[in-house]
Tab-separated table of C-alpha atoms and ligand atoms in Angstrom:
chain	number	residue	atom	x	y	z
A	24	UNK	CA	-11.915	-19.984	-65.111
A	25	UNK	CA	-11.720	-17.725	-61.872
A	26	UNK	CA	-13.099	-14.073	-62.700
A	27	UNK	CA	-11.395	-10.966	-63.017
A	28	UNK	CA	-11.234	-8.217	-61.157
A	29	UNK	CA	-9.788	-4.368	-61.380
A	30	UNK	CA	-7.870	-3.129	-58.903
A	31	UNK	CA	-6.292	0.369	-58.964
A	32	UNK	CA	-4.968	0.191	-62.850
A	33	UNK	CA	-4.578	-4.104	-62.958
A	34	UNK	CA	-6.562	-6.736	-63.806
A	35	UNK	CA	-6.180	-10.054	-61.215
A	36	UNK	CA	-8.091	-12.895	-60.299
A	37	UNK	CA	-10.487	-11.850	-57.763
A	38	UNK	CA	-9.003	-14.101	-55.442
A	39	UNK	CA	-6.136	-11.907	-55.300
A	40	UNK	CA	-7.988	-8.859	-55.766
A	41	UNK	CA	-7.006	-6.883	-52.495
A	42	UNK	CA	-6.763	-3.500	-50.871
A	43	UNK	CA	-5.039	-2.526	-47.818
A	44	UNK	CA	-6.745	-2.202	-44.292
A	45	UNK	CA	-6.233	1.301	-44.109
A	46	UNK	CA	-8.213	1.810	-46.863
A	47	UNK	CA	-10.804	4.302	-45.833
A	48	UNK	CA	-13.840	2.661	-47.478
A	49	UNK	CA	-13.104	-0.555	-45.218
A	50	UNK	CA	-12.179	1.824	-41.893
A	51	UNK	CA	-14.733	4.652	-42.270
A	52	UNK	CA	-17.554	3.500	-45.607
A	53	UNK	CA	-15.783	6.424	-47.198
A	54	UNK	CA	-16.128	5.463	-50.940
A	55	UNK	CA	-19.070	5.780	-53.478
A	56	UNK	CA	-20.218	2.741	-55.411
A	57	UNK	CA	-22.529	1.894	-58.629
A	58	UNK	CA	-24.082	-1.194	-60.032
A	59	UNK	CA	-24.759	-0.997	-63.518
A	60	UNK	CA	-26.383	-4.398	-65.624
A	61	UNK	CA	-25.225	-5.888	-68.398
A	62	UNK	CA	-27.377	-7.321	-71.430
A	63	UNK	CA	-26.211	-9.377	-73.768
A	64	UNK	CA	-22.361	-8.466	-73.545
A	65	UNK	CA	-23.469	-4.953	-73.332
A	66	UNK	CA	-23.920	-2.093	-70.655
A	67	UNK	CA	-27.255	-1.072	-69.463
A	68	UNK	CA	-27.893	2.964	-68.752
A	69	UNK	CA	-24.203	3.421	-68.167
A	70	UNK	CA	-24.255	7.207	-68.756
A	71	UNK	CA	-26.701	7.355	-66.083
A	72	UNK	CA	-24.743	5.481	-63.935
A	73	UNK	CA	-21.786	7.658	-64.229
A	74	UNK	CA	-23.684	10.633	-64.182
A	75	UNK	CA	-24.854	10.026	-60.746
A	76	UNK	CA	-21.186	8.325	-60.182
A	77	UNK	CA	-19.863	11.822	-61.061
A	78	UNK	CA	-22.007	13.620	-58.617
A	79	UNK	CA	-21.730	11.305	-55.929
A	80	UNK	CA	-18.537	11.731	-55.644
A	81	UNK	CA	-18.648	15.373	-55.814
A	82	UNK	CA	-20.989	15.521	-52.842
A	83	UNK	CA	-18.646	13.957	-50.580
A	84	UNK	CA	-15.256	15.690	-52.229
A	85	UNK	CA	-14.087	13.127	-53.910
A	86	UNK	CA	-12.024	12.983	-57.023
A	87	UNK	CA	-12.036	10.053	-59.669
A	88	UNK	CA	-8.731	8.976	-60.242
A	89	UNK	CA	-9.998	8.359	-63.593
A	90	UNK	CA	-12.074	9.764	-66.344
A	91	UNK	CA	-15.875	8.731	-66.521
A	92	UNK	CA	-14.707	7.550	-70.404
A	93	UNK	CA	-11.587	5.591	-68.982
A	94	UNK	CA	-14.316	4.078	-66.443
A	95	UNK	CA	-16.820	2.717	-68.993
A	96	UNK	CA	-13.467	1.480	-70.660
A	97	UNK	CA	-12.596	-0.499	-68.141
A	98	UNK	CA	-15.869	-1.426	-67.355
A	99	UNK	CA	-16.644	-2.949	-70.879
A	100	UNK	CA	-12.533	-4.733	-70.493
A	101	UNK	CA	-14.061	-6.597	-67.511
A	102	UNK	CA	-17.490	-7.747	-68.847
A	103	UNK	CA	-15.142	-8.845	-71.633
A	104	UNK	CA	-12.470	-10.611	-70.026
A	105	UNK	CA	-14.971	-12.450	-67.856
A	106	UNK	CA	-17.299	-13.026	-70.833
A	107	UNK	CA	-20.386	-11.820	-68.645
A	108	UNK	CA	-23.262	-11.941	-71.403
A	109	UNK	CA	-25.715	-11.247	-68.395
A	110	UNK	CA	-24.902	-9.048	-65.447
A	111	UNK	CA	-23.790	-6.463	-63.319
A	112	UNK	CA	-21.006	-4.344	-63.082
A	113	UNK	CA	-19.786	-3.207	-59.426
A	114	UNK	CA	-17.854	-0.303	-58.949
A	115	UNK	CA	-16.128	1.455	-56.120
A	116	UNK	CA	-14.334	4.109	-55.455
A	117	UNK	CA	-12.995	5.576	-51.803
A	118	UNK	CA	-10.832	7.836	-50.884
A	119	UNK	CA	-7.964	5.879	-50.724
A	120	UNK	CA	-5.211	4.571	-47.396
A	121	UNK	CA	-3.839	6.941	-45.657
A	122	UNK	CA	-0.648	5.834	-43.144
A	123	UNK	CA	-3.249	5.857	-40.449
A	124	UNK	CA	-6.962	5.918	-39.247
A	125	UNK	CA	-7.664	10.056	-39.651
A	126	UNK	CA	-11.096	11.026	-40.041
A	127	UNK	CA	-10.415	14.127	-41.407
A	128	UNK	CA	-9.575	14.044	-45.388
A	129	UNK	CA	-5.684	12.804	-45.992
A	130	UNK	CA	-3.602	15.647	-46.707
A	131	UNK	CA	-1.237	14.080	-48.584
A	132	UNK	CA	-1.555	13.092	-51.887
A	133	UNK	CA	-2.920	9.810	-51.358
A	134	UNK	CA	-5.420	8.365	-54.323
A	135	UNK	CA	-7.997	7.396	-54.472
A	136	UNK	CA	-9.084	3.384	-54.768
A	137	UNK	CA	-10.884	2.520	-57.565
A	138	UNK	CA	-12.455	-1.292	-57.908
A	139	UNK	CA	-14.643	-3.276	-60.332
A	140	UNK	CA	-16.001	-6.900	-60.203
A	141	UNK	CA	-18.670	-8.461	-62.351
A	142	UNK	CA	-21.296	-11.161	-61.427
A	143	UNK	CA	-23.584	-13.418	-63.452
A	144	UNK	CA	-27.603	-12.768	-63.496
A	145	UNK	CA	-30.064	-13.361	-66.180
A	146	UNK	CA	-32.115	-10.417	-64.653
A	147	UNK	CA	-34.465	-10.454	-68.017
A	148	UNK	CA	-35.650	-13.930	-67.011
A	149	UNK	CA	-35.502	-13.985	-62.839
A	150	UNK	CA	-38.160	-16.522	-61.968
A	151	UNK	CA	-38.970	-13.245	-59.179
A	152	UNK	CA	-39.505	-10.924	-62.741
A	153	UNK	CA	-42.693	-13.683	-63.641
A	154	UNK	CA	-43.797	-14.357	-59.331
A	155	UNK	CA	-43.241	-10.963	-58.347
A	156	UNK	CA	-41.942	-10.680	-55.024
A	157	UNK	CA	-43.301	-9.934	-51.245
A	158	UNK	CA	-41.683	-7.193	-48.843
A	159	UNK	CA	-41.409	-6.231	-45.559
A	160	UNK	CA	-41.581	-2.669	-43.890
A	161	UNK	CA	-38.643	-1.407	-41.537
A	162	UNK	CA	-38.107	1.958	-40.243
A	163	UNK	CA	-35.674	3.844	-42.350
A	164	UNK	CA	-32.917	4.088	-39.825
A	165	UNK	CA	-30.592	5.858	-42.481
A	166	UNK	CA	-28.599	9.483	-42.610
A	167	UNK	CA	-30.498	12.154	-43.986
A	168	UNK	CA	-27.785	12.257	-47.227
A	169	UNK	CA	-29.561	9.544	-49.393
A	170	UNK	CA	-29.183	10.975	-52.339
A	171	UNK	CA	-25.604	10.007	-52.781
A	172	UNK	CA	-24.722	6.599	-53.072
A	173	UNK	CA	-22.211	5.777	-50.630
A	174	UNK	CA	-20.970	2.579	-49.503
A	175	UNK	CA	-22.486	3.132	-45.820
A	176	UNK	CA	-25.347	0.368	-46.529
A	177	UNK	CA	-25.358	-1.321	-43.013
A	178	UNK	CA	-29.131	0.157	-42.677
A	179	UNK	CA	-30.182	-2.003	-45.752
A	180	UNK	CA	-28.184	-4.955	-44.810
A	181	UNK	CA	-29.904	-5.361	-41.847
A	182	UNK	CA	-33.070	-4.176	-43.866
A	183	UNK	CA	-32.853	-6.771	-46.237
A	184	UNK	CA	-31.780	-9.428	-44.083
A	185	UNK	CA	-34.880	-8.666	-41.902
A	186	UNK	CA	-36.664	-9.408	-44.953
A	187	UNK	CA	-34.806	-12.504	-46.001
A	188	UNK	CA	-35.513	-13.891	-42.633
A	189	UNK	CA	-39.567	-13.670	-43.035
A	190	UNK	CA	-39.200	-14.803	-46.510
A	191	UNK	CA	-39.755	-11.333	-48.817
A	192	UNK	CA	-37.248	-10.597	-51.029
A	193	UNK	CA	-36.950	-6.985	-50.098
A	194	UNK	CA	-37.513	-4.164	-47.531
A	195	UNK	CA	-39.433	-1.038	-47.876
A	196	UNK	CA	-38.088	1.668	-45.357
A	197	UNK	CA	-40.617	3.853	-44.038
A	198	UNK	CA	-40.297	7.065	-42.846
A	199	UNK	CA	-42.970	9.390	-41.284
A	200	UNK	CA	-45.852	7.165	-42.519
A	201	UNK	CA	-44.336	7.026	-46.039
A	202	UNK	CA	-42.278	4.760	-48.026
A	203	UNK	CA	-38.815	6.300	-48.714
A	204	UNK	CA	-37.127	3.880	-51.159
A	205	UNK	CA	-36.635	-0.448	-50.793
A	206	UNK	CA	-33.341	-1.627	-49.658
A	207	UNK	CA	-31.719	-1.669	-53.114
A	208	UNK	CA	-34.835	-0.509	-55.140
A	209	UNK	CA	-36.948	2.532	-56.150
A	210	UNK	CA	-40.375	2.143	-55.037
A	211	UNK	CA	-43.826	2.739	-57.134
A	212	UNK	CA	-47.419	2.022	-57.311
A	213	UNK	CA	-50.487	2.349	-59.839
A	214	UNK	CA	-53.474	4.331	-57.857
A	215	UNK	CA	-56.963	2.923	-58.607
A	216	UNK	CA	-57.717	5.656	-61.173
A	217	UNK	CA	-54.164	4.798	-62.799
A	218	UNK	CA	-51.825	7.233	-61.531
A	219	UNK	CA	-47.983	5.770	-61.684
A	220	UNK	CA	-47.001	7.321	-58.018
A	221	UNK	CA	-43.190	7.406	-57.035
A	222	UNK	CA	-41.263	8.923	-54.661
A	223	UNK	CA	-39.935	12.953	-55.674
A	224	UNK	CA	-36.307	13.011	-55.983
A	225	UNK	CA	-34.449	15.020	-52.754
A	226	UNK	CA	-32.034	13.537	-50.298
A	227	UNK	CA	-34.769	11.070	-48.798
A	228	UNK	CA	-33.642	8.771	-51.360
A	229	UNK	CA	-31.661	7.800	-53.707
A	230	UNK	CA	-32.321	9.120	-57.273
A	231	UNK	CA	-32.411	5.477	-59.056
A	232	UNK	CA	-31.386	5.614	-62.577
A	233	UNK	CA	-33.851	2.437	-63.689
A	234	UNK	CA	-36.867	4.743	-61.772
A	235	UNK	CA	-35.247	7.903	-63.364
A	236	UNK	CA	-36.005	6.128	-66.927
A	237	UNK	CA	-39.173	4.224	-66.250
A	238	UNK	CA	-40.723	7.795	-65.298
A	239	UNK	CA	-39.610	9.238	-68.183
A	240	UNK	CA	-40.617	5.898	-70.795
A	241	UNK	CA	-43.976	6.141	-69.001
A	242	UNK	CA	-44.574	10.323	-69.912
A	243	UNK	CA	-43.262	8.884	-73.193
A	244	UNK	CA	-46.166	6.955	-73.609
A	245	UNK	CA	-48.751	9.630	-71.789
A	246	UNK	CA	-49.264	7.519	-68.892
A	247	UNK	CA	-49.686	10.008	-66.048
A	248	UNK	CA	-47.040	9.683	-63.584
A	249	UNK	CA	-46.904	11.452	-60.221
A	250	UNK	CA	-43.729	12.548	-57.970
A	251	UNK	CA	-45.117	12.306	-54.476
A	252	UNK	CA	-44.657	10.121	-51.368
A	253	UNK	CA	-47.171	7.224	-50.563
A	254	UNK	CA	-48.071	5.513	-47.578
A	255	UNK	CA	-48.304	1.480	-46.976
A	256	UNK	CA	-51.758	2.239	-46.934
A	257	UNK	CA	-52.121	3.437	-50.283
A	258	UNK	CA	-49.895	0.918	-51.765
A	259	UNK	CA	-52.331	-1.508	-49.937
A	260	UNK	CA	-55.434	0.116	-51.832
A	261	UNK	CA	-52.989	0.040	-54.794
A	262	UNK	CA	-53.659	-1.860	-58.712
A	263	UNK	CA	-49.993	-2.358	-58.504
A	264	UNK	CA	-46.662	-2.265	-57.091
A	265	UNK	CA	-43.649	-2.073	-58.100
A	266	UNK	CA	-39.896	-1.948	-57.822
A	267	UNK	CA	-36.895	-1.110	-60.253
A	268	UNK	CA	-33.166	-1.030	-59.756
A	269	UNK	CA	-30.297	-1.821	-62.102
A	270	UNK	CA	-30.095	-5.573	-60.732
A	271	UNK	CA	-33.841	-6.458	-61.109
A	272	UNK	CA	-35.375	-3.826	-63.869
A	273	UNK	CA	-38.670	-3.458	-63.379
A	274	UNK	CA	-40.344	-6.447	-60.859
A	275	UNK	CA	-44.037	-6.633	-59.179
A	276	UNK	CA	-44.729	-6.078	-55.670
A	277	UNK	CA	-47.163	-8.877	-54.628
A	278	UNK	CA	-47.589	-8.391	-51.010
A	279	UNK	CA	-46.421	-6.024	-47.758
A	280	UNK	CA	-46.069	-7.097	-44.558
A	281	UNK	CA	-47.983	-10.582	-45.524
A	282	UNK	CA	-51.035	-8.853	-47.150
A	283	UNK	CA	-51.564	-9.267	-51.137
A	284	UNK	CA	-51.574	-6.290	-53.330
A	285	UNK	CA	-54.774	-6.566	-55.561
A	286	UNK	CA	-54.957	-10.521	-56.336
A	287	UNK	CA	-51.198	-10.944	-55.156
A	288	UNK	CA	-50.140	-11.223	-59.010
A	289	UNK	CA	-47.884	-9.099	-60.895
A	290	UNK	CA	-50.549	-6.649	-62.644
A	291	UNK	CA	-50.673	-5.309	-66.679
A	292	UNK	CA	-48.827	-1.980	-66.024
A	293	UNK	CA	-45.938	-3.684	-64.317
A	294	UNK	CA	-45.677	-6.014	-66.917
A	295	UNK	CA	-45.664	-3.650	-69.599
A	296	UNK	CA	-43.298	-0.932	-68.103
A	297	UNK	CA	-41.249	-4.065	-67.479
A	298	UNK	CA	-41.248	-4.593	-71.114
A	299	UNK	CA	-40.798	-1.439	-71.996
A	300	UNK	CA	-37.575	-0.831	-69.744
A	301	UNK	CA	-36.114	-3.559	-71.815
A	302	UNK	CA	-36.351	-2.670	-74.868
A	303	UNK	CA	-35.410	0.606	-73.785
A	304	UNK	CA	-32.194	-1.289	-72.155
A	305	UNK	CA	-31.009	-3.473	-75.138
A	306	UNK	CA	-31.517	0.358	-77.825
A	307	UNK	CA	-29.453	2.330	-75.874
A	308	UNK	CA	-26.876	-0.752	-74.533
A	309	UNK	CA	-23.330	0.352	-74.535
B	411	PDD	N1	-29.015	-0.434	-55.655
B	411	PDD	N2	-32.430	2.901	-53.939
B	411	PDD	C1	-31.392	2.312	-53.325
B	411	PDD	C2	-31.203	2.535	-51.858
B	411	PDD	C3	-30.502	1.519	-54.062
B	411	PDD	O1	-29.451	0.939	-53.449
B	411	PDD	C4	-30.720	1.322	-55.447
B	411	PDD	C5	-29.803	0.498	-56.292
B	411	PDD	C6	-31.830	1.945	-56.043
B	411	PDD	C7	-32.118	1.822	-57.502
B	411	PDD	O2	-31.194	2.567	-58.273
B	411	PDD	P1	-30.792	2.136	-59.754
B	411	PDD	O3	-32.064	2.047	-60.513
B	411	PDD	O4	-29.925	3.212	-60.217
B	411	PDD	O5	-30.108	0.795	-59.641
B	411	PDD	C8	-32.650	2.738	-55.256
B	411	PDD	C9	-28.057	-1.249	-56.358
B	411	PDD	C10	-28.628	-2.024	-57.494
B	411	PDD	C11	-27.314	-2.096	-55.348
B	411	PDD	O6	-27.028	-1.562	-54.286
B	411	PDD	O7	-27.014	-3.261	-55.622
């Protein structure tokens, strides 16, 4: 049966899920998005999710045309009515179509477009959770507004599809000497004398909600966990690697640029904040 999609207030096949060319996320990336999993029918860190949603949003001066509840409402209709057990939500909104192409806000009372979709992964068992995965470097070409997660992502496309092409399945952008954030990830590594390092929040990058929980599971557990930036260097000298995101959890870095991290296999800590996470993600599932 062809999926569902929301568009605007209506459910339709998302064949015939459209929106107009004028819309200003298609003319000018002028929208906010989020990607939130689904486990097992259920949603994954959703408050997060529309916590940064909420901000987001606000940053750029844009009003929901719904509430954050009415959201997660339709949010959980659509992982029902496409019976996703395993997934991801998308979510967009932009600032709507105007009559024409204006860069300046619409002054007329024109809202806002709001879309969802869902897609099928079984992120808990990705062959890439068990192999790891190997990544690239790029130069972080981005805006200096990172924080807020807009639907301008032609840096990462051609981040990611730089890594695609030499076989990695993703791209850490670097940015005076240190790593800012992967291409759709939060980036991490365990120092030799077992520090968990990751990036400090700020508008470098974007404050991942999987990274925002993984720190605070890890304190949890009085592993020591540092907010700093790290070089390729040091994630070369690293015990581990990691990423997280909403799409992949918590998944092993194995090598960068070609060159293994420790023996090139996903290490303890990974495994077990990986673990963690999960459990952590099917408790609190909404
Ligand atoms: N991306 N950094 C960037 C640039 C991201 O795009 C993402 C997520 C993250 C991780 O954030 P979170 O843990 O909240 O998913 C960090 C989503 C998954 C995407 O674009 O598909």
């Amino acid at each position: 049966m062809e999926q569902i999609a929301y568009v605007n207030g209506e459910y339709v096949p998302l064949s015939e899920a459209k929106v107009s060319v004028l819309d200003r996320g298609f003319l000018f990336a002028d929208g906010i998005y989020e990607v939130a999993a689904v486990l097992d029918g259920k949603l994954i860190d959703n408050e997060s999710h529309l916590a940064r949603l909420e901000r987001s949003v606000g940053e750029i001066k844009l009003r929901l045309p719904e509430s954050l509840a009415r959201i997660q409402e339709i949010q959980k209709e659509l992982v029902k009515r496409n019976n996703v057990e395993n997934g991801l939500v998308y979510l967009e909104v932009t600032r709507g179509a105007d009559t024409g192409r204006d860069f300046a806000f619409p002054k007329n009372d024109v809202k806002p477009t709001l879309i969802m979709f869902t897609s099928v992964k079984d992120i808990v068992n990705a062959a890439s959770a068990k192999s790891g995965i190997n990544v690239i470097t790029v130069p972080d070409i981005r805006w200096s507004r990172r924080d807020i997660k807009s639907v301008a992502l032609l840096a990462q496309v051609l981040a990611k599809q730089a890594a695609a092409e030499a076989g990695a399945g993703e791209a850490w952008m670097i940015e005076d000497g240190k790593v800012t954030e992967g291409g759709s990830s939060s980036c991490f590594i365990l120092t030799q004398d077992d520090v968990i390092v990751t990036r400090q929040n700020g508008s470098e990058i974007l404050p991942g909600c999987t990274r925002k929980a993984v720190v605070k599971l890890a304190e949890e557990r009085q592993l020591r966990v540092e907010e700093r930036a790290f070089s390729v260097d040091e994630a070369l000298a690293a015990k581990e690697a990691f990423i997280t995101s909403a799409s992949l959890f918590v998944q092993a870095v194995v090598s960068i640029d070609g060159k293994k991290v420790a023996d090139g296999k996903p290490g303890p800590m990974t495994n077990r904040l990986r673990e963690i996470y999960v459990d952590f993600a099917r408790a609190t599932a909404v």
